[in-house]
Tab-separated table of C-alpha atoms and ligand atoms in Angstrom:
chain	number	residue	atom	x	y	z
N	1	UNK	CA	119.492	63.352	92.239
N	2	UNK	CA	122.471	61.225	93.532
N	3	UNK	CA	124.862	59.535	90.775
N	4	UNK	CA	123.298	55.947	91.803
N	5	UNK	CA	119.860	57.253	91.741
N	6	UNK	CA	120.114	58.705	88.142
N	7	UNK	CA	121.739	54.807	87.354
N	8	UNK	CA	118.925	53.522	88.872
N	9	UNK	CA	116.338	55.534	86.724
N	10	UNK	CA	118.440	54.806	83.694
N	11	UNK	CA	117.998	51.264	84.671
N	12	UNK	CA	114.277	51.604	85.249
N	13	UNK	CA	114.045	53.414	81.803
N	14	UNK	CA	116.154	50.546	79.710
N	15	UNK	CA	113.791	47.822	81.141
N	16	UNK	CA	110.742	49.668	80.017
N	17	UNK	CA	112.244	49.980	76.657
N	18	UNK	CA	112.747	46.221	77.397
N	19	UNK	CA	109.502	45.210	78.302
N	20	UNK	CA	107.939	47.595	75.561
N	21	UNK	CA	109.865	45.381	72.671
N	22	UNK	CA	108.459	42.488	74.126
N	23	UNK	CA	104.787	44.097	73.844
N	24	UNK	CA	106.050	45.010	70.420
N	25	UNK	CA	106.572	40.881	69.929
N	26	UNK	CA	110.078	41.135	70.046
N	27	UNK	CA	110.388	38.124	72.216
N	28	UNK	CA	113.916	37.159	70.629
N	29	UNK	CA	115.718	39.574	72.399
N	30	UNK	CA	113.646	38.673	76.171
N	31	UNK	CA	116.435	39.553	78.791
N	32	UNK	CA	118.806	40.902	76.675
N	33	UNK	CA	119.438	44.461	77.001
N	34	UNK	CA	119.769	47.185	73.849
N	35	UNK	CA	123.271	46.984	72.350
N	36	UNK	CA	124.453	50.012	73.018
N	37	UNK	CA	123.445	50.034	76.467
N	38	UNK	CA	126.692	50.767	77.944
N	39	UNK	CA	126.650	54.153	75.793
N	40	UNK	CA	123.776	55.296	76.970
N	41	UNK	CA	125.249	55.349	81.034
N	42	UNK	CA	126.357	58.798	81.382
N	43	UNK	CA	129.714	57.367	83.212
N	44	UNK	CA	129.908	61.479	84.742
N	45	UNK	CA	126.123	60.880	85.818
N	46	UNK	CA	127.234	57.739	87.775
N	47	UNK	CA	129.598	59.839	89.934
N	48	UNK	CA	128.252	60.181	93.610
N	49	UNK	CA	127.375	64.041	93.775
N	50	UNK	CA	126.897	66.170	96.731
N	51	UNK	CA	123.514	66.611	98.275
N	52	UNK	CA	122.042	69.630	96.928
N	53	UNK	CA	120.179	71.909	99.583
N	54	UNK	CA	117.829	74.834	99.812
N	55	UNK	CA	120.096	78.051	99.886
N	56	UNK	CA	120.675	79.212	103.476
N	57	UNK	CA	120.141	82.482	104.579
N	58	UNK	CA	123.657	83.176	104.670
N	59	UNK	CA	124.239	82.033	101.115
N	60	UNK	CA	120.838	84.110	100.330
N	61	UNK	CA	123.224	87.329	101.761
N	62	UNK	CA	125.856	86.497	100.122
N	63	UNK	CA	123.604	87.300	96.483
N	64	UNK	CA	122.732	90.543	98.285
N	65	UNK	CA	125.063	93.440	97.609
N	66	UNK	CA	124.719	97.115	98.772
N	67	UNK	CA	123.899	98.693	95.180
N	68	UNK	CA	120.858	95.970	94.441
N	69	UNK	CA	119.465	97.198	98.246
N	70	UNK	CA	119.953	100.933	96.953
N	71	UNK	CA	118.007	100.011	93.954
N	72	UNK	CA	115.281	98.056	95.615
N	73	UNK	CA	114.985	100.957	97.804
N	74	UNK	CA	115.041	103.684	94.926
N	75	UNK	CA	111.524	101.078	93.824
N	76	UNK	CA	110.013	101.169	97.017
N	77	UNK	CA	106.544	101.337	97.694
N	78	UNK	CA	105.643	99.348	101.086
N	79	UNK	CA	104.885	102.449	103.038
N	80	UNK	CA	103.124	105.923	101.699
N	81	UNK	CA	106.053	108.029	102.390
N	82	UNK	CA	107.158	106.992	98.636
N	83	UNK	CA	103.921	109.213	98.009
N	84	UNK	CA	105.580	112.210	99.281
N	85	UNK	CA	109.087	111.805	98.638
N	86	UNK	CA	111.557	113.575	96.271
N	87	UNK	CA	114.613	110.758	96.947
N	88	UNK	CA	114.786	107.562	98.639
N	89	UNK	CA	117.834	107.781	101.181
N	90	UNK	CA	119.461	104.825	101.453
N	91	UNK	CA	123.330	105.852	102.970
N	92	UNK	CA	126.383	106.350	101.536
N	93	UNK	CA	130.385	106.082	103.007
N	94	UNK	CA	132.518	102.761	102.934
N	95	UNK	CA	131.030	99.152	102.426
N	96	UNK	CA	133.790	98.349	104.284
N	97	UNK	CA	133.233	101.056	107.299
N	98	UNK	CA	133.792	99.514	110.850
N	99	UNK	CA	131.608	101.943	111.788
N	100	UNK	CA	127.931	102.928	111.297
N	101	UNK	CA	126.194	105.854	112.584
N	102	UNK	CA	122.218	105.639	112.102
N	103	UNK	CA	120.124	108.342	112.562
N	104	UNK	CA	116.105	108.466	112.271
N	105	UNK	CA	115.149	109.625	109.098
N	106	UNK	CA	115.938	112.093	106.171
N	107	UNK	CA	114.867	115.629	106.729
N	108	UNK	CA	114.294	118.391	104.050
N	109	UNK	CA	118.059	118.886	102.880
N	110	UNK	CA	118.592	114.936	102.851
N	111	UNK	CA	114.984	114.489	100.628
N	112	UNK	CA	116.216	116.730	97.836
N	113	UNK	CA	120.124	115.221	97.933
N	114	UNK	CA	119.317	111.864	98.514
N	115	UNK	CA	122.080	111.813	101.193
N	116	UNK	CA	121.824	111.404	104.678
N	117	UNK	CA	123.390	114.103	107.214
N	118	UNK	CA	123.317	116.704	104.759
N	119	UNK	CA	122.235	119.672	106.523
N	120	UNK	CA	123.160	121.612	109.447
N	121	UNK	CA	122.785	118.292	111.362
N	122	UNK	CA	125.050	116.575	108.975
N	123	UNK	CA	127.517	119.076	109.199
N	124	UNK	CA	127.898	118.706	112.864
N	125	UNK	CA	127.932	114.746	112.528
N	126	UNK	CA	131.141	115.507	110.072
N	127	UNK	CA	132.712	117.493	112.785
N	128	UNK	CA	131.956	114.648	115.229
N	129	UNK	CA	133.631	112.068	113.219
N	130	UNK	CA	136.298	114.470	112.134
N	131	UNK	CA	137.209	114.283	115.951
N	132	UNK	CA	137.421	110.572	116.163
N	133	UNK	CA	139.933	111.009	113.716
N	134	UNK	CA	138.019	109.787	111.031
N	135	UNK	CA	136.726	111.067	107.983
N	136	UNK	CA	132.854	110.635	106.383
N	137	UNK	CA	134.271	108.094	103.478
N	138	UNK	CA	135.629	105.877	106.314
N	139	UNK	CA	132.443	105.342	107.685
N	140	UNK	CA	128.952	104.052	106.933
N	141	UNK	CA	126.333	106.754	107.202
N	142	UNK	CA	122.173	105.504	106.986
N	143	UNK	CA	118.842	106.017	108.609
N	144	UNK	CA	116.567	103.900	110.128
N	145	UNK	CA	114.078	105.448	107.517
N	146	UNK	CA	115.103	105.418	103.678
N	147	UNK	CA	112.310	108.020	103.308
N	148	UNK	CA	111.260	111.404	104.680
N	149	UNK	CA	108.175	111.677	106.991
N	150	UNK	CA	106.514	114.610	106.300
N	151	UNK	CA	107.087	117.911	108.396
N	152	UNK	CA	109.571	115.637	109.877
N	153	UNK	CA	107.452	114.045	112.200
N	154	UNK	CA	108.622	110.493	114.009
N	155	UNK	CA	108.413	107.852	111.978
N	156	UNK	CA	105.419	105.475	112.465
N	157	UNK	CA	105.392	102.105	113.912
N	158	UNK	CA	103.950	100.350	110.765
N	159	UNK	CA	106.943	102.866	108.361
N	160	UNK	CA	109.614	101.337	110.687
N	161	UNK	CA	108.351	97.632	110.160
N	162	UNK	CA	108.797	98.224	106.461
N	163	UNK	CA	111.787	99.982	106.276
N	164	UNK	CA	113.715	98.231	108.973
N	165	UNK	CA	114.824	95.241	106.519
N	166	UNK	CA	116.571	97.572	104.623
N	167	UNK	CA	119.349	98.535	107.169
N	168	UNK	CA	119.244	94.884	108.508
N	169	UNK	CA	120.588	93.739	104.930
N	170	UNK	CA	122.926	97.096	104.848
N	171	UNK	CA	124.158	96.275	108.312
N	172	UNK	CA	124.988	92.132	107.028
N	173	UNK	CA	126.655	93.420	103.904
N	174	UNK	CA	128.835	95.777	106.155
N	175	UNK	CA	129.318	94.112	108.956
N	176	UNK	CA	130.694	96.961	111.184
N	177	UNK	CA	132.119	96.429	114.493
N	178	UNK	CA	130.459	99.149	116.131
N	179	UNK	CA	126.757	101.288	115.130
N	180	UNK	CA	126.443	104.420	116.963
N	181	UNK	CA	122.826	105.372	116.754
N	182	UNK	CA	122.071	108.881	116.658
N	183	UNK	CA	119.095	110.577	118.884
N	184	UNK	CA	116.484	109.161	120.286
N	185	UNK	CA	114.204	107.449	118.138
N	186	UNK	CA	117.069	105.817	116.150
N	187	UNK	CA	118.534	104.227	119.616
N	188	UNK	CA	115.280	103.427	121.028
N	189	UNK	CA	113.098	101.926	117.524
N	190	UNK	CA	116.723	100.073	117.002
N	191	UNK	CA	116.525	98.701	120.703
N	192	UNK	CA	112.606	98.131	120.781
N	193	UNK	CA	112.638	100.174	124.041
N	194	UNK	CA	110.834	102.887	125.724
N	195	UNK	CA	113.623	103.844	127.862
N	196	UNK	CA	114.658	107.123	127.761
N	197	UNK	CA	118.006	108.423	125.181
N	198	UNK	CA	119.945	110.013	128.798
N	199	UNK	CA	119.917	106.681	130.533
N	200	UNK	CA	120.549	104.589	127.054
N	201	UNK	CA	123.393	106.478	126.059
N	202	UNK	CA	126.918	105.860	127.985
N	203	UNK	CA	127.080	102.111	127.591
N	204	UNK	CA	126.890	99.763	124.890
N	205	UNK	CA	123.984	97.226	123.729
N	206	UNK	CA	123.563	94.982	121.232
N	207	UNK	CA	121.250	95.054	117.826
N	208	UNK	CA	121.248	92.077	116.239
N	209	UNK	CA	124.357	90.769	117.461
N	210	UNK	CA	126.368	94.242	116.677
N	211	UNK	CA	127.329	96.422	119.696
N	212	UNK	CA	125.380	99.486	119.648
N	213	UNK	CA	126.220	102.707	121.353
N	214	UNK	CA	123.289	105.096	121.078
N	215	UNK	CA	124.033	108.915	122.005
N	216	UNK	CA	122.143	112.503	121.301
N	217	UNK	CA	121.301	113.166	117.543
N	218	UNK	CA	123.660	116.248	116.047
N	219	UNK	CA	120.372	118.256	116.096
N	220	UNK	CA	119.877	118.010	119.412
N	221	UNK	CA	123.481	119.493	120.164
N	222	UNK	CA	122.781	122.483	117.634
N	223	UNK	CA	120.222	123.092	120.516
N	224	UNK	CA	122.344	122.214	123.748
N	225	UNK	CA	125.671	122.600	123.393
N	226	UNK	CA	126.466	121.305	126.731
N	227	UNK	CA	125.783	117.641	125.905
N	228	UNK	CA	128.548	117.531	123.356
N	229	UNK	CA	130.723	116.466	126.245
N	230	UNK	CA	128.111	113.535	127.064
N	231	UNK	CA	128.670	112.854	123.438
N	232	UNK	CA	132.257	113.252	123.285
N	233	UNK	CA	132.067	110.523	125.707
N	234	UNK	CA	130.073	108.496	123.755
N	235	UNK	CA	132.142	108.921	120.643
N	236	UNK	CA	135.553	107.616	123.129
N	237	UNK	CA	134.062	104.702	124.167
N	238	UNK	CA	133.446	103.660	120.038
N	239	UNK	CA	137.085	104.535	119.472
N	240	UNK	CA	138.267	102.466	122.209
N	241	UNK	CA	136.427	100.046	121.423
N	242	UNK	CA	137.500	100.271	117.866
N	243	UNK	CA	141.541	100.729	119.175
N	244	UNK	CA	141.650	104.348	117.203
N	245	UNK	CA	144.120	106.615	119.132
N	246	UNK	CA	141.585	109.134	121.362
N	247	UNK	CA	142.913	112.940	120.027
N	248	UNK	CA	144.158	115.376	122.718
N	249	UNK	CA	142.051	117.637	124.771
N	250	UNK	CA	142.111	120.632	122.652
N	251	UNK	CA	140.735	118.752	119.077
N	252	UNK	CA	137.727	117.595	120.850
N	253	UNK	CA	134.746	118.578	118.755
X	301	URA	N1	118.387	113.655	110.804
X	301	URA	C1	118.427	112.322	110.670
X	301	URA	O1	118.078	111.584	111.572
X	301	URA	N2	118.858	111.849	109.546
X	301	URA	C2	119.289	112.583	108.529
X	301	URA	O2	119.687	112.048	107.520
X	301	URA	C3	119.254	113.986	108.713
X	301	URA	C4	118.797	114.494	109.849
């Protein structure tokens, strides 16, 4: 309430009291008011104060914090893979990273470490960002899925809904300038498209208002070398894009 509307319900109040004496036959005092009725205005109360309003979502955000979404995540339960978990996977790297690679979902190695890019994957997403110069604290690293599907099958429509949120608040608490999505079912569930990873990959897009450059998941590499050049490409673009300093020839990865 406003400083003149609280002086106004004061008012209201001290001629109740008013009228109540009267009831109570105290007549002699008719349209005189208590005597300490200047004490009892809260002068501070009589201040005009700002309008109060419903927290924003931005001020909502700004109570969010990485560590309370790793714990809400470490409690989840919206989908049955927290059936058949062993750890929730919620990223690690730099809160600060101005970049975030996002892959599709934990695999065996990641389930048991609770990290993402763990395995032989992992390793070869190190070496990637090793070649951009970078190291794995400098960045962010997540998954569109916090937990593993088993036999590593795709995650499912109705999984993604649930988890989604979860990288949404990661990516607001971040803010990177750049995503790369890795693979793709990251690139295309991020980009709510059916179009195909080879004709995605190359340029850049936008998820929720963040550019987005989607290119082949490390595991796919480990099985065709030849498209490390495609993403090598890929990975140049980011760095220009971020003005890092593109290595020579030789240290590509
Ligand atoms: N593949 C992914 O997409 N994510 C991981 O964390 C590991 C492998």
């Amino acid at each position: 309430m406003s400083g003149v509307g609280n002086l106004g319900a004061k008012l209201s109040a001290l001629r109740m009291e008013l009228e109540t004496l009267k009831i109570h036959g105290h007549e002699h005092i008719d349209g005189a008011l208590p005597p300490d009725w200047l004490d009892r205005l809260d002068v501070e109360e009589m201040k005009p104060k700002p309008e109060t309003t419903p927290a924003s979502p931005k001020a909502k955000a700004q109570n969010d914090s990485l560590s309370k979404i790793v714990s809400e995540i470490s409690e989840c339960r919206l989908c049955p893979l927290c059936r058949t978990r062993t750890k929730t996977v919620p990223g690690v790297g730099n809160p600060r990273a101005r970049l975030m690679f996002v892959g599709e979902a934990p695999g065996a190695d990641e389930d048991k470490q609770g990290e993402p890019f763990v395995g032989k994957a992992g390793q070869l997403l190190t070496r990637m960002i090793a070649a951009m110069g970078l190291k794995r604290e400098d960045v962010f690293i997540a998954n569109v899925l916090k937990c593993r599907p088993p036999d590593n099958r795709t995650p499912l429509p109705a999984e993604v809904e649930k988890c989604e949120p979860y990288l949404l608040r990661q990516i607001d608490m971040i803010r990177p300038e750049v995503i790369c999505s890795l693979g793709a079912v990251a690139s295309s569930t991020l980009l709510k498209t059916e179009t195909s990873i080879s004709k995605l990959r190359g340029k850049f897009h936008s998820y929720h208002d963040t550019p987005l450059m989607p290119t082949f998941h490390p595991s796919y590499l480990l099985r065709n070398p030849a498209a490390k050049k495609d993403v090598w490409e890929d990975l140049q673009m980011v760095m220009k894009r971020l003005g890092l300093a593109i290595p020579a020839e030789k240290e590509k990865p």
